[in-house]
Coordinates of C-alpha atoms in Angstrom, one line a residue:
X1 CA 0.0 0.1 0.0
X2 CA 3.1 2.3 0.4
X3 CA 4.3 1.7 -1.9
X4 CA 1.2 2.8 -4.2
X5 CA 0.5 5.6 -2.6
X6 CA 4.4 6.8 -3.3
X7 CA 3.6 6.7 -7.4
X8 CA 0.6 8.4 -6.5
X9 CA -0.4 12.2 -6.4
X10 CA 0.0 13.7 -3.7
X11 CA 3.6 15.8 -4.1
X12 CA 3.8 19.0 -2.7
X13 CA 4.7 22.2 -4.7
X14 CA 6.7 23.0 -2.2
X15 CA 9.0 21.7 0.8
X16 CA 7.1 22.1 3.5
X17 CA 9.8 24.2 6.1
X18 CA 8.4 27.2 3.9
X19 CA 4.8 26.7 4.0
X20 CA 3.1 29.7 5.9
X21 CA 1.7 28.4 9.6
X22 CA 3.1 31.2 11.1
X23 CA 1.1 34.4 12.0
X24 CA 2.7 37.7 10.4
X25 CA 4.6 35.9 7.6
X26 CA 4.2 38.6 5.0
X27 CA 7.4 38.4 3.7
X28 CA 7.3 34.8 2.8
X29 CA 4.1 35.4 1.4
X30 CA 5.8 37.3 -1.0
X31 CA 8.0 34.8 -2.1
X32 CA 5.9 31.6 -3.3
X33 CA 5.4 32.1 -7.1
X34 CA 3.4 29.6 -9.0
X35 CA 3.9 29.3 -12.2
X36 CA 1.1 31.9 -13.4
X37 CA 0.2 33.3 -10.4
X38 CA 1.2 35.7 -7.7
X39 CA -0.1 34.4 -3.9
X40 CA -1.6 36.6 -1.7
X41 CA -3.0 34.8 1.4
X42 CA -1.6 31.9 3.8
X43 CA -3.3 30.4 6.4
X44 CA -2.4 29.6 10.0
X45 CA -3.0 26.2 12.2
X46 CA -5.1 28.0 14.9
X47 CA -5.8 31.0 13.6
X48 CA -10.0 31.4 12.2
X49 CA -10.5 32.2 9.0
X50 CA -13.1 33.3 8.5
X51 CA -12.9 36.1 5.9
X52 CA -9.7 33.8 4.4
X53 CA -9.0 35.1 0.8
X54 CA -6.8 34.3 -2.2
X55 CA -6.2 37.4 -4.3
X56 CA -3.9 36.7 -7.7
X57 CA -2.8 39.0 -10.1
X58 CA -1.2 37.3 -13.3
X59 CA 2.8 37.0 -13.2
X60 CA 2.9 39.1 -16.5
X61 CA 1.6 41.5 -15.2
X62 CA 3.3 41.6 -12.1
X63 CA 6.0 43.5 -11.3
X64 CA 10.0 41.4 -10.5
X65 CA 9.1 38.9 -7.7
X66 CA 10.3 40.5 -3.4
X67 CA 11.4 37.3 -2.4
X68 CA 13.0 39.1 0.9
X69 CA 12.1 42.1 3.2
X70 CA 14.7 44.2 2.2
X71 CA 13.5 43.2 -1.3
X72 CA 10.2 44.5 -0.4
X73 CA 11.8 47.8 1.2
X74 CA 13.7 48.6 -2.6
X75 CA 10.7 48.1 -4.1
X76 CA 8.8 50.6 -1.8
X77 CA 11.8 52.8 -2.2
X78 CA 12.1 52.6 -5.6
X79 CA 8.5 53.3 -6.8
X80 CA 6.7 56.7 -5.6
X81 CA 3.4 56.0 -6.7
X82 CA 0.8 54.9 -3.9
X83 CA -2.8 54.5 -3.9
X84 CA -4.6 56.8 -1.4
X85 CA -7.8 56.3 0.7
X86 CA -10.0 58.3 -1.7
X87 CA -7.9 58.6 -4.4
X88 CA -10.2 58.1 -7.8
X89 CA -8.1 55.3 -10.6
X90 CA -9.0 54.0 -13.8
X91 CA -8.2 50.5 -13.5
X92 CA -9.0 46.6 -14.7
X93 CA -10.3 44.2 -13.7
X94 CA -8.3 40.8 -14.5
X95 CA -9.3 37.9 -12.8
X96 CA -11.6 36.9 -10.2
X97 CA -10.4 36.2 -6.3
X98 CA -12.0 33.6 -4.4
X99 CA -15.6 35.3 -2.8
X100 CA -15.8 37.1 -6.0
X101 CA -14.1 40.8 -5.7
X102 CA -12.7 42.1 -9.2
X103 CA -8.5 41.4 -8.9
X104 CA -7.9 44.8 -10.4
X105 CA -4.2 46.1 -11.3
X106 CA -3.5 50.1 -11.0
X107 CA -2.2 51.0 -14.5
X108 CA 1.2 51.2 -14.9
X109 CA 2.6 49.6 -12.1
X110 CA 2.2 46.3 -10.3
X111 CA -0.2 47.5 -7.2
X112 CA -3.6 45.6 -6.7
X113 CA -6.5 46.7 -5.4
X114 CA -9.9 44.6 -4.8
X115 CA -13.3 45.9 -6.4
X116 CA -16.2 44.9 -5.5
X117 CA -18.7 43.9 -8.6
X118 CA -16.0 44.1 -11.1
X119 CA -15.7 41.6 -13.5
X120 CA -12.4 40.2 -16.3
X121 CA -11.7 42.7 -18.8
X122 CA -13.8 45.6 -17.3
X123 CA -11.8 48.8 -17.2
X124 CA -13.9 51.4 -14.9
X125 CA -12.8 54.2 -12.7
X126 CA -13.4 54.1 -9.3
X127 CA -12.3 55.1 -5.9
X128 CA -9.7 53.6 -3.2
X129 CA -12.5 52.8 0.2
X130 CA -9.3 51.4 2.6
X131 CA -6.0 50.2 2.5
X132 CA -4.9 47.0 3.6
X133 CA -7.4 45.6 5.7
X134 CA -8.3 42.1 7.5
X135 CA -8.6 39.9 3.6
X136 CA -5.3 37.7 4.5
X137 CA -1.9 38.2 5.2
X138 CA -0.7 39.7 1.9
X139 CA 2.3 40.7 -0.5
X140 CA 3.4 44.0 -1.3
X141 CA 1.4 44.1 -4.4
X142 CA -2.0 44.2 -2.5
X143 CA -2.9 48.2 -1.8
X144 CA -7.1 47.7 -0.4
X145 CA -10.0 48.0 -2.0
X146 CA -11.6 50.1 -4.3
X147 CA -15.5 51.2 -4.7
X148 CA -16.6 51.5 -8.7
X149 CA -18.0 54.7 -9.7
X150 CA -18.3 54.2 -13.8
X151 CA -17.5 51.8 -16.3
X152 CA -15.2 52.7 -19.4
X153 CA -15.4 49.8 -21.1
X154 CA -17.5 46.5 -20.3
X155 CA -16.1 43.0 -19.0
X156 CA -15.4 40.6 -21.3
X157 CA -18.1 37.7 -21.6
X158 CA -20.8 40.4 -20.7
X159 CA -24.6 39.3 -21.2
X160 CA -27.8 41.5 -20.2
X161 CA -28.8 40.4 -15.7
X162 CA -32.4 39.4 -16.1
X163 CA -32.8 40.7 -12.2
X164 CA -33.6 44.6 -12.2
X165 CA -31.7 44.4 -9.2
X166 CA -28.5 42.9 -10.0
X167 CA -26.4 45.7 -10.2
X168 CA -27.2 46.8 -6.3
X169 CA -28.9 43.5 -4.7
X170 CA -26.1 41.4 -2.4
X171 CA -26.9 38.3 -3.9
X172 CA -26.2 37.4 -7.5
X173 CA -23.0 39.5 -8.2
X174 CA -22.1 37.8 -11.3
X175 CA -26.1 37.9 -13.2
X176 CA -24.1 39.9 -16.3
X177 CA -21.0 37.5 -16.5
X178 CA -22.1 34.8 -19.0
X179 CA -22.4 31.2 -17.2
X180 CA -20.1 29.6 -19.1
X181 CA -17.4 32.6 -17.9
X182 CA -18.7 32.0 -14.7
X183 CA -17.9 28.6 -14.4
X184 CA -14.3 29.2 -15.5
X185 CA -13.4 31.4 -13.3
X186 CA -14.5 29.3 -9.9
X187 CA -12.9 26.3 -11.2
X188 CA -9.4 28.0 -11.7
X189 CA -10.0 29.3 -7.8
X190 CA -10.2 25.9 -6.3
X191 CA -7.2 24.9 -8.6
X192 CA -4.9 27.7 -7.4
X193 CA -6.1 27.2 -4.1
X194 CA -5.4 23.7 -4.2
X195 CA -2.2 24.7 -5.2
X196 CA -1.0 27.7 -3.4
X197 CA -2.9 26.8 -0.1
X198 CA -2.9 23.0 -0.2
X199 CA 0.8 23.0 -1.7
X200 CA -0.7 20.1 -4.4
X201 CA 2.0 20.4 -7.4
X202 CA 0.0 21.2 -10.4
X203 CA 3.7 20.3 -12.2
X204 CA 3.5 16.4 -11.7
X205 CA 1.0 14.9 -14.6
X206 CA -1.2 13.2 -11.9
X207 CA -3.0 16.4 -10.9
X208 CA -4.7 16.7 -14.2
X209 CA -6.5 13.4 -13.0
X210 CA -7.0 14.3 -9.0
X211 CA -8.4 18.3 -10.9
X212 CA -12.2 17.2 -12.1
X213 CA -13.8 19.6 -14.1
X214 CA -16.6 21.4 -12.3
X215 CA -20.3 20.2 -12.1
X216 CA -22.5 23.1 -13.6
X217 CA -26.4 23.7 -12.5
X218 CA -28.4 22.6 -15.0
X219 CA -31.4 25.2 -14.0
X220 CA -30.7 28.6 -15.4
X221 CA -33.1 31.7 -15.4
X222 CA -36.9 31.0 -15.1
X223 CA -36.6 27.2 -15.9
X224 CA -39.6 26.2 -14.7
X225 CA -41.5 22.7 -14.8
X226 CA -45.5 22.7 -15.4
X227 CA -48.0 21.5 -13.4
X228 CA -48.8 19.3 -16.5
X229 CA -45.5 18.0 -16.6
X230 CA -45.0 14.4 -15.0
X231 CA -45.3 14.4 -11.2
X232 CA -41.4 16.0 -11.0
X233 CA -42.5 19.7 -10.1
X234 CA -40.6 21.2 -8.8
X235 CA -41.3 24.1 -6.5
X236 CA -39.9 26.7 -8.8
X237 CA -38.5 28.2 -11.6
X238 CA -35.5 29.7 -10.2
X239 CA -33.6 32.2 -12.3
X240 CA -29.8 31.0 -10.4
X241 CA -30.3 28.1 -8.2
X242 CA -33.3 26.1 -9.6
X243 CA -34.5 25.4 -6.4
X244 CA -34.9 28.3 -4.0
X245 CA -35.6 26.0 -1.1
X246 CA -35.6 29.7 1.0
X247 CA -35.8 32.9 1.1
X248 CA -35.4 35.7 3.8
X249 CA -36.5 39.0 3.0
X250 CA -36.4 41.8 6.3
X251 CA -38.5 44.6 6.9
X252 CA -36.5 48.0 7.7
X253 CA -37.9 51.5 8.5
X254 CA -36.0 53.3 5.8
X255 CA -35.0 51.9 2.1
X256 CA -32.6 51.9 0.8
X257 CA -32.1 53.9 -2.6
X258 CA -28.4 53.7 -4.9
X259 CA -27.2 57.4 -4.8
X260 CA -27.8 57.5 -8.8
X261 CA -31.1 56.7 -8.0
X262 CA -32.2 58.7 -5.7
X263 CA -33.3 62.5 -8.1
X264 CA -35.5 59.4 -9.5
X265 CA -37.2 58.3 -6.3
X266 CA -39.2 59.9 -4.7
X267 CA -39.8 60.6 -1.0
X268 CA -42.5 58.5 -0.3
X269 CA -40.6 55.7 -1.6
X270 CA -37.7 55.6 0.2
X271 CA -39.4 54.6 3.5
X272 CA -40.3 51.5 4.8
X273 CA -38.9 48.4 3.2
X274 CA -39.4 45.0 2.7
X275 CA -36.5 43.3 0.7
X276 CA -33.1 42.5 0.8
X277 CA -30.1 43.9 2.3
X278 CA -27.7 46.2 0.9
X279 CA -23.6 44.6 0.1
X280 CA -21.8 45.1 3.0
X281 CA -24.7 47.0 5.1
X282 CA -27.1 45.0 7.4
X283 CA -28.8 48.2 8.3
X284 CA -30.1 48.8 5.0
X285 CA -32.5 47.2 3.3
X286 CA -33.4 47.9 -0.8
X287 CA -37.1 47.4 -1.5
X288 CA -37.9 44.1 -4.0
X289 CA -40.7 43.1 -5.4
X290 CA -40.1 40.0 -7.3
X291 CA -37.0 38.1 -6.8
X292 CA -35.9 35.4 -10.0
X293 CA -34.6 32.9 -7.0
X294 CA -37.8 31.7 -5.8
X295 CA -41.2 31.0 -7.6
X296 CA -44.0 32.8 -9.3
X297 CA -46.4 31.9 -5.8
X298 CA -43.8 32.9 -3.5
X299 CA -43.4 36.2 -5.6
X300 CA -47.0 36.5 -5.6
X301 CA -46.5 35.7 -1.4
X302 CA -44.1 38.6 -1.7
X303 CA -46.3 41.1 -3.6
X304 CA -49.5 40.6 -1.8
X305 CA -47.6 41.1 1.8
X306 CA -45.8 44.2 -0.3
X307 CA -49.7 45.9 -0.8
X308 CA -51.0 46.0 2.3
X309 CA -48.1 45.5 5.3
X310 CA -47.4 49.9 5.5
X311 CA -51.6 50.4 5.3
X312 CA -51.6 52.6 8.9
X313 CA -54.9 51.0 9.9
X314 CA -53.2 47.6 10.6
X315 CA -50.7 49.1 12.6
X316 CA -47.6 47.0 11.6
X317 CA -43.9 48.9 11.9
X318 CA -40.8 47.2 10.4
X319 CA -37.9 46.3 12.7
X320 CA -35.2 49.4 13.4
X321 CA -31.0 47.5 14.0
X322 CA -30.3 50.1 16.2
X323 CA -33.3 52.1 18.1
X324 CA -35.0 48.0 18.7
X325 CA -37.9 48.9 17.8
X326 CA -40.9 48.0 15.5
X327 CA -42.6 44.5 15.3
X328 CA -42.1 43.2 12.1
X329 CA -38.3 41.7 11.2
X330 CA -38.6 39.0 8.5
X331 CA -40.8 37.6 5.7
X332 CA -39.4 33.8 5.4
X333 CA -40.5 31.9 2.5
X334 CA -39.9 28.2 2.4
X335 CA -40.8 25.6 -0.4
X336 CA -41.9 21.8 -0.5
X337 CA -43.7 19.5 -2.3
X338 CA -46.1 17.1 -1.2
X339 CA -44.8 13.4 -1.1
X340 CA -48.4 12.0 -2.5
X341 CA -49.3 14.2 -5.7
X342 CA -46.0 16.3 -6.3
X343 CA -47.7 19.7 -6.0
X344 CA -46.1 22.6 -4.8
X345 CA -46.4 23.5 -1.0
X346 CA -44.9 26.5 0.6
X347 CA -44.7 28.0 3.7
X348 CA -44.7 31.6 4.9
X349 CA -43.2 33.0 8.3
X350 CA -43.3 35.8 9.8
X351 CA -40.6 37.1 12.0
X352 CA -41.5 39.3 14.7
X353 CA -39.7 41.1 17.6
X354 CA -43.2 40.4 20.3
X355 CA -45.2 37.9 21.3
X356 CA -48.9 39.2 19.1
X357 CA -49.8 37.3 16.7
X358 CA -53.0 38.3 16.5
X359 CA -51.8 41.9 14.7
X360 CA -51.2 39.5 11.3
X361 CA -54.1 38.3 11.1
X362 CA -55.4 40.5 7.8
X363 CA -51.9 39.2 6.5
X364 CA -53.1 35.8 7.1
X365 CA -56.1 35.8 5.1
X366 CA -54.6 37.8 2.3
X367 CA -51.8 35.0 2.5
X368 CA -54.0 31.9 2.6
X369 CA -56.0 32.2 -0.5
X370 CA -53.0 31.3 -2.5
X371 CA -53.4 28.3 -3.7
X372 CA -49.5 26.8 -3.0
X373 CA -49.5 28.2 0.4
X374 CA -50.0 25.5 3.3
X375 CA -48.4 26.7 6.4
X376 CA -48.2 30.4 7.9
X377 CA -46.4 30.9 10.8
X378 CA -45.5 33.3 13.3
X379 CA -41.6 33.4 15.1
X380 CA -41.2 35.5 17.7
X381 CA -37.7 36.6 18.1
X382 CA -37.5 39.2 20.9
X383 CA -33.3 39.6 21.3
X384 CA -32.2 42.3 19.7
X385 CA -30.0 41.0 17.1
X386 CA -31.0 40.1 13.5
X387 CA -31.3 36.6 13.4
X388 CA -34.9 34.2 12.1
X389 CA -35.1 32.1 14.4
X390 CA -37.4 32.6 17.5
X391 CA -38.1 32.1 21.0
X392 CA -42.0 31.3 20.2
X393 CA -43.5 29.9 17.4
X394 CA -46.9 29.8 16.6
X395 CA -49.1 27.8 14.1
X396 CA -51.3 31.1 12.4
X397 CA -53.0 28.5 9.1
X398 CA -52.4 24.8 7.9
X399 CA -49.7 22.7 8.6
X400 CA -47.1 23.3 11.2
X401 CA -44.4 22.1 8.4
X402 CA -43.8 21.3 4.6
X403 CA -42.1 18.2 2.9
X404 CA -39.7 17.8 0.2
X405 CA -38.0 14.4 -1.6
X406 CA -34.4 14.0 -1.3
X407 CA -32.4 11.2 -3.0
X408 CA -35.6 9.2 -2.5
X409 CA -36.0 10.4 0.6
X410 CA -39.0 12.3 2.8
X411 CA -37.4 15.1 4.9
X412 CA -39.9 17.2 7.0
X413 CA -39.1 20.7 7.4
X414 CA -39.8 23.0 9.9
X415 CA -39.2 26.8 9.9
X416 CA -36.6 26.7 12.2
X417 CA -34.9 23.9 10.1
X418 CA -32.0 23.5 7.6
X419 CA -32.6 22.0 4.4
X420 CA -30.8 22.5 1.5
X421 CA -31.7 26.1 -0.7
X422 CA -31.3 24.3 -4.1
X423 CA -32.8 20.5 -3.9
X424 CA -32.3 19.7 -7.2
X425 CA -28.2 20.5 -7.5
X426 CA -28.4 18.9 -3.9
X427 CA -29.4 15.7 -5.6
X428 CA -26.1 15.9 -7.7
X429 CA -23.8 16.5 -5.6
X430 CA -25.0 13.7 -2.9
X431 CA -24.9 11.5 -5.1
X432 CA -20.7 12.2 -6.1
X433 CA -20.7 11.7 -2.2
X434 CA -22.2 8.8 -2.7
X435 CA -19.6 7.8 -5.8
X436 CA -16.7 8.7 -3.5
X437 CA -17.7 6.9 -0.5
X438 CA -16.9 3.5 -3.5
X439 CA -19.7 1.6 -0.5
X440 CA -19.0 -2.4 -1.0
X441 CA -22.9 -2.2 -0.6
X442 CA -22.9 -5.1 1.3
X443 CA -24.2 -3.9 4.5
X444 CA -20.6 -3.5 6.3
X445 CA -19.4 -0.4 6.5
X446 CA -19.5 1.9 9.0
X447 CA -20.1 5.5 8.4
X448 CA -18.9 8.7 10.7
X449 CA -20.9 11.7 9.5
X450 CA -19.8 15.1 11.5
X451 CA -21.3 18.2 11.0
X452 CA -24.5 16.3 10.0
X453 CA -26.5 18.6 10.3
X454 CA -30.3 17.7 9.5
X455 CA -28.8 14.2 8.7
X456 CA -29.5 13.8 4.9
X457 CA -25.8 13.1 3.5
X458 CA -25.4 9.9 6.5
X459 CA -29.3 9.2 5.9
X460 CA -28.7 8.6 1.5
X461 CA -25.8 6.8 2.5
X462 CA -27.6 4.4 5.8
X463 CA -29.6 1.8 3.6
X464 CA -26.8 0.3 2.2
X465 CA -24.5 0.6 5.0
X466 CA -24.0 -1.1 8.4
X467 CA -24.2 1.8 10.5
X468 CA -24.1 6.2 10.4
X469 CA -23.0 7.9 13.4
X470 CA -23.9 11.7 12.9
X471 CA -22.7 14.8 14.8
X472 CA -23.7 17.9 15.3
X473 CA -23.9 21.1 17.9
X474 CA -26.6 22.2 17.1
X475 CA -30.1 20.9 19.5
X476 CA -32.7 21.3 16.9
X477 CA -30.5 19.6 13.9
X478 CA -30.0 16.5 15.6
X479 CA -33.8 16.4 16.5
X480 CA -34.2 17.2 13.1
X481 CA -32.5 14.7 11.9
X482 CA -33.6 11.7 14.0
X483 CA -37.1 12.7 13.1
X484 CA -36.2 12.2 9.3
X485 CA -34.7 8.6 10.0
X486 CA -38.0 8.0 11.5
X487 CA -40.1 9.2 8.7
X488 CA -37.7 7.3 6.4
X489 CA -37.8 4.4 8.0
X490 CA -34.3 3.8 9.0
X491 CA -33.0 2.7 12.0
X492 CA -29.3 1.9 11.8
X493 CA -28.5 5.8 11.8
X494 CA -27.5 7.6 15.5
X495 CA -27.4 11.1 15.7
X496 CA -25.4 12.7 18.6
X497 CA -25.7 16.6 19.7
X498 CA -21.9 17.6 20.0
X499 CA -19.1 20.6 19.5
X500 CA -17.0 19.2 17.0
X501 CA -14.1 22.3 17.6
X502 CA -13.9 21.0 21.5
X503 CA -13.2 17.2 21.7
X504 CA -10.6 15.7 23.9
X505 CA -9.2 12.7 23.3
X506 CA -12.0 10.7 24.6
X507 CA -14.3 11.2 21.7
X508 CA -15.6 8.7 19.8
X509 CA -13.7 6.0 21.7
X510 CA -17.0 4.2 22.6
X511 CA -18.1 4.1 18.7
X512 CA -16.9 1.4 16.4
X513 CA -13.9 2.5 14.1
X514 CA -15.6 3.5 10.9
X515 CA -14.8 2.5 7.5
X516 CA -15.6 5.9 5.9
X517 CA -15.9 9.5 7.5
X518 CA -17.9 12.3 5.9
X519 CA -16.5 15.8 7.2
X520 CA -17.5 18.9 6.0
X521 CA -21.2 20.1 5.6
X522 CA -24.7 19.9 4.5
X523 CA -24.3 23.8 2.9
X524 CA -26.1 26.7 6.0
X525 CA -28.3 28.9 6.5
X526 CA -28.0 31.8 8.3
X527 CA -28.8 29.7 11.1
X528 CA -25.7 29.5 12.2
X529 CA -24.8 25.6 12.6
X530 CA -21.7 24.1 12.8
X531 CA -19.7 23.4 10.0
X532 CA -16.1 24.0 8.6
X533 CA -17.0 25.4 5.9
X534 CA -15.7 28.5 7.0
X535 CA -12.9 28.5 9.4
X536 CA -12.5 24.8 8.5
X537 CA -11.2 21.7 10.8
X538 CA -10.2 22.4 13.9
X539 CA -6.7 21.5 14.3
X540 CA -8.1 18.8 17.3
X541 CA -10.7 17.1 14.7
X542 CA -7.6 17.0 12.1
X543 CA -5.2 15.2 15.1
X544 CA -8.5 12.9 15.5
X545 CA -9.1 12.3 12.0
X546 CA -4.9 11.5 11.5
X547 CA -5.2 9.0 15.1
X548 CA -8.7 7.5 13.5
X549 CA -6.9 6.3 10.4
X550 CA -10.4 5.9 8.8
X551 CA -9.9 4.4 5.6
X552 CA -11.5 6.9 3.2
X553 CA -12.3 10.5 4.3
X554 CA -15.1 12.5 2.0
X555 CA -14.9 16.2 2.7
X556 CA -17.4 18.5 2.0
X557 CA -16.7 22.2 2.3
X558 CA -18.1 25.7 0.6
X559 CA -14.9 27.2 1.1
X560 CA -12.4 26.1 -1.1
X561 CA -9.6 27.9 0.7
X562 CA -10.2 26.5 4.2
X563 CA -10.8 23.2 2.4
X564 CA -7.1 23.3 0.9
X565 CA -5.9 23.8 3.9
X566 CA -7.1 20.8 5.6
X567 CA -6.5 19.1 2.4
X568 CA -2.8 20.4 3.4
X569 CA -2.8 19.0 7.0
X570 CA -4.7 15.5 6.2
X571 CA -2.2 14.7 3.3
X572 CA 1.5 16.5 4.4
X573 CA 0.4 16.8 8.0
X574 CA 2.0 20.1 10.6
X575 CA 5.7 19.5 10.6
X576 CA 5.2 22.8 13.3
X577 CA 3.3 21.0 15.4
X578 CA 5.0 17.6 14.9
X579 CA 1.7 16.3 13.2
X580 CA 2.3 13.6 10.4
X581 CA 0.0 13.5 7.4
X582 CA -1.9 9.9 6.3
X583 CA -3.7 10.4 3.4
X584 CA -3.5 11.1 -0.1
X585 CA -5.8 13.1 -2.6
X586 CA -7.3 11.1 -4.9
X587 CA -10.1 13.2 -6.6
X588 CA -11.7 16.8 -6.3
X589 CA -15.2 17.6 -7.6
X590 CA -16.2 21.4 -7.8
X591 CA -19.8 21.9 -8.1
X592 CA -21.4 24.8 -8.3
X593 CA -24.3 24.8 -6.2
X594 CA -25.6 28.6 -7.1
X595 CA -24.7 30.5 -10.3
X596 CA -24.1 33.7 -10.2
X597 CA -22.7 34.1 -6.7
X598 CA -19.3 33.2 -5.4
X599 CA -20.2 30.5 -3.7
X600 CA -18.5 26.9 -4.7
X601 CA -18.8 23.5 -3.5
X602 CA -15.8 20.8 -3.1
X603 CA -16.2 17.2 -2.6
X604 CA -12.7 15.8 -1.6
X605 CA -12.4 12.1 -2.0
X606 CA -9.0 11.3 0.6
X607 CA -7.3 7.6 0.9
X608 CA -5.4 6.3 3.5
X609 CA -1.8 5.9 2.6

């Protein structure tokens, strides 16, 4: 087995002793080069990597390689030009960094500024808004962020965005970029991260076999199955996601209007808003009357609420995040389908700041006339925070739950339970996970499902294995997982509540050794389920997995940066902490779950050496 492992992919692109595990390793970060990119990020095995970024610029546009502190100083002293905060510049976007920000080069210099909503090939006027921030450890080239003021020439692969809010909403940032170009950019981002952060060598011939082409999402822009077509009636013609299982709209005391539209809007249009948050602001709400991420029936609910909630006779007021006053916080629309008829089901959830469900009665009566609406609930959240999970819940109309079908299993969805936000593509993702598991099919294998959420991944495998053990920190998610197991007559799945970031040497010692470990996530809603998708896995969990020595690990992540770092640990270890890697990466499959957004899913298969 060792000989076989030696012949397979797994050679690092740089020696481990120069890999950046230490804080403040800016000078080393500047010296790490690849064939065509300069890396502007590093990771520590112990730091919180919530905001980690990988920012790259083409080598041909960069200056000479900066390989030491003295070289950095010489470079700075020899170059008098320096972008300053508030300065207006002409810029060209050259690529997309992870999380979708444009990597923009200052003309006639090697300096780089990051710009939201700038797309490759676009030439524009921008104003520097901040200097070096908390992106990550950065090199001498990165100088901060810039706000786009005016486009001079449009970006490459331009298409007309179908949504009227696309330029200002915080959701679908790349609607005006062709889908083929979006896929290419996402695939390249994953590849760059695996090489620069994961330290896997793209010079090795095996690399092409490990890195798989990105799996596209096959539903885009108003595709809808008509009710006359079979019983595979999916809930929504979703502009981006294929299926929008949940959309959350926020109420606000004053609608946010883009500066360029202020003169066109009347004073009345700028007050009391129901919609989506403006990019980067928790207290500004862009009023939205229709969202292309959801079904016609969900948009009908939104329109119905928009028509009447501002009526003074109803006495309804929006929540003010600054004064902590007001009644209406959120309108949440969740989608499913009836398991007997296949017809769409819609749940409407009003999140309010106080316990007074009768105030919602006029809205409930109007919404209940929409045929697809089978459930209307009220979650009461009295905290000053802006979360959508309530301390109390009232069922105001119909059922308290709706259902959805995934990989042949039925799942019950309550107002506060997590479920996939793109069910159709989740089916594709889960099939990839099952394929990576290489199950024997004889029911002899033990599966350990870490960060299991509501249990959907483990439950889809349960009927082909001996037993599934799932761990999740959120009590409600564990309860939902157990209910879903019962609903599908699955008796060989055990779900346990526990924080995987706080494990000790006794963790899982009373369980049989697993053959397969699934670590990763169900893609999370804003409800803060625990998972390694943002900060990655805790070093304690990395050590546990390396001691456990399961034959196969399947790592599922929606943050390729922290995923690449964790793959590095599992394959090559952490020499600074005397941790030895024990796995080889056999495949890495990017999946586009959410077109027109920066989000990327990755399914990684690791085999014990």
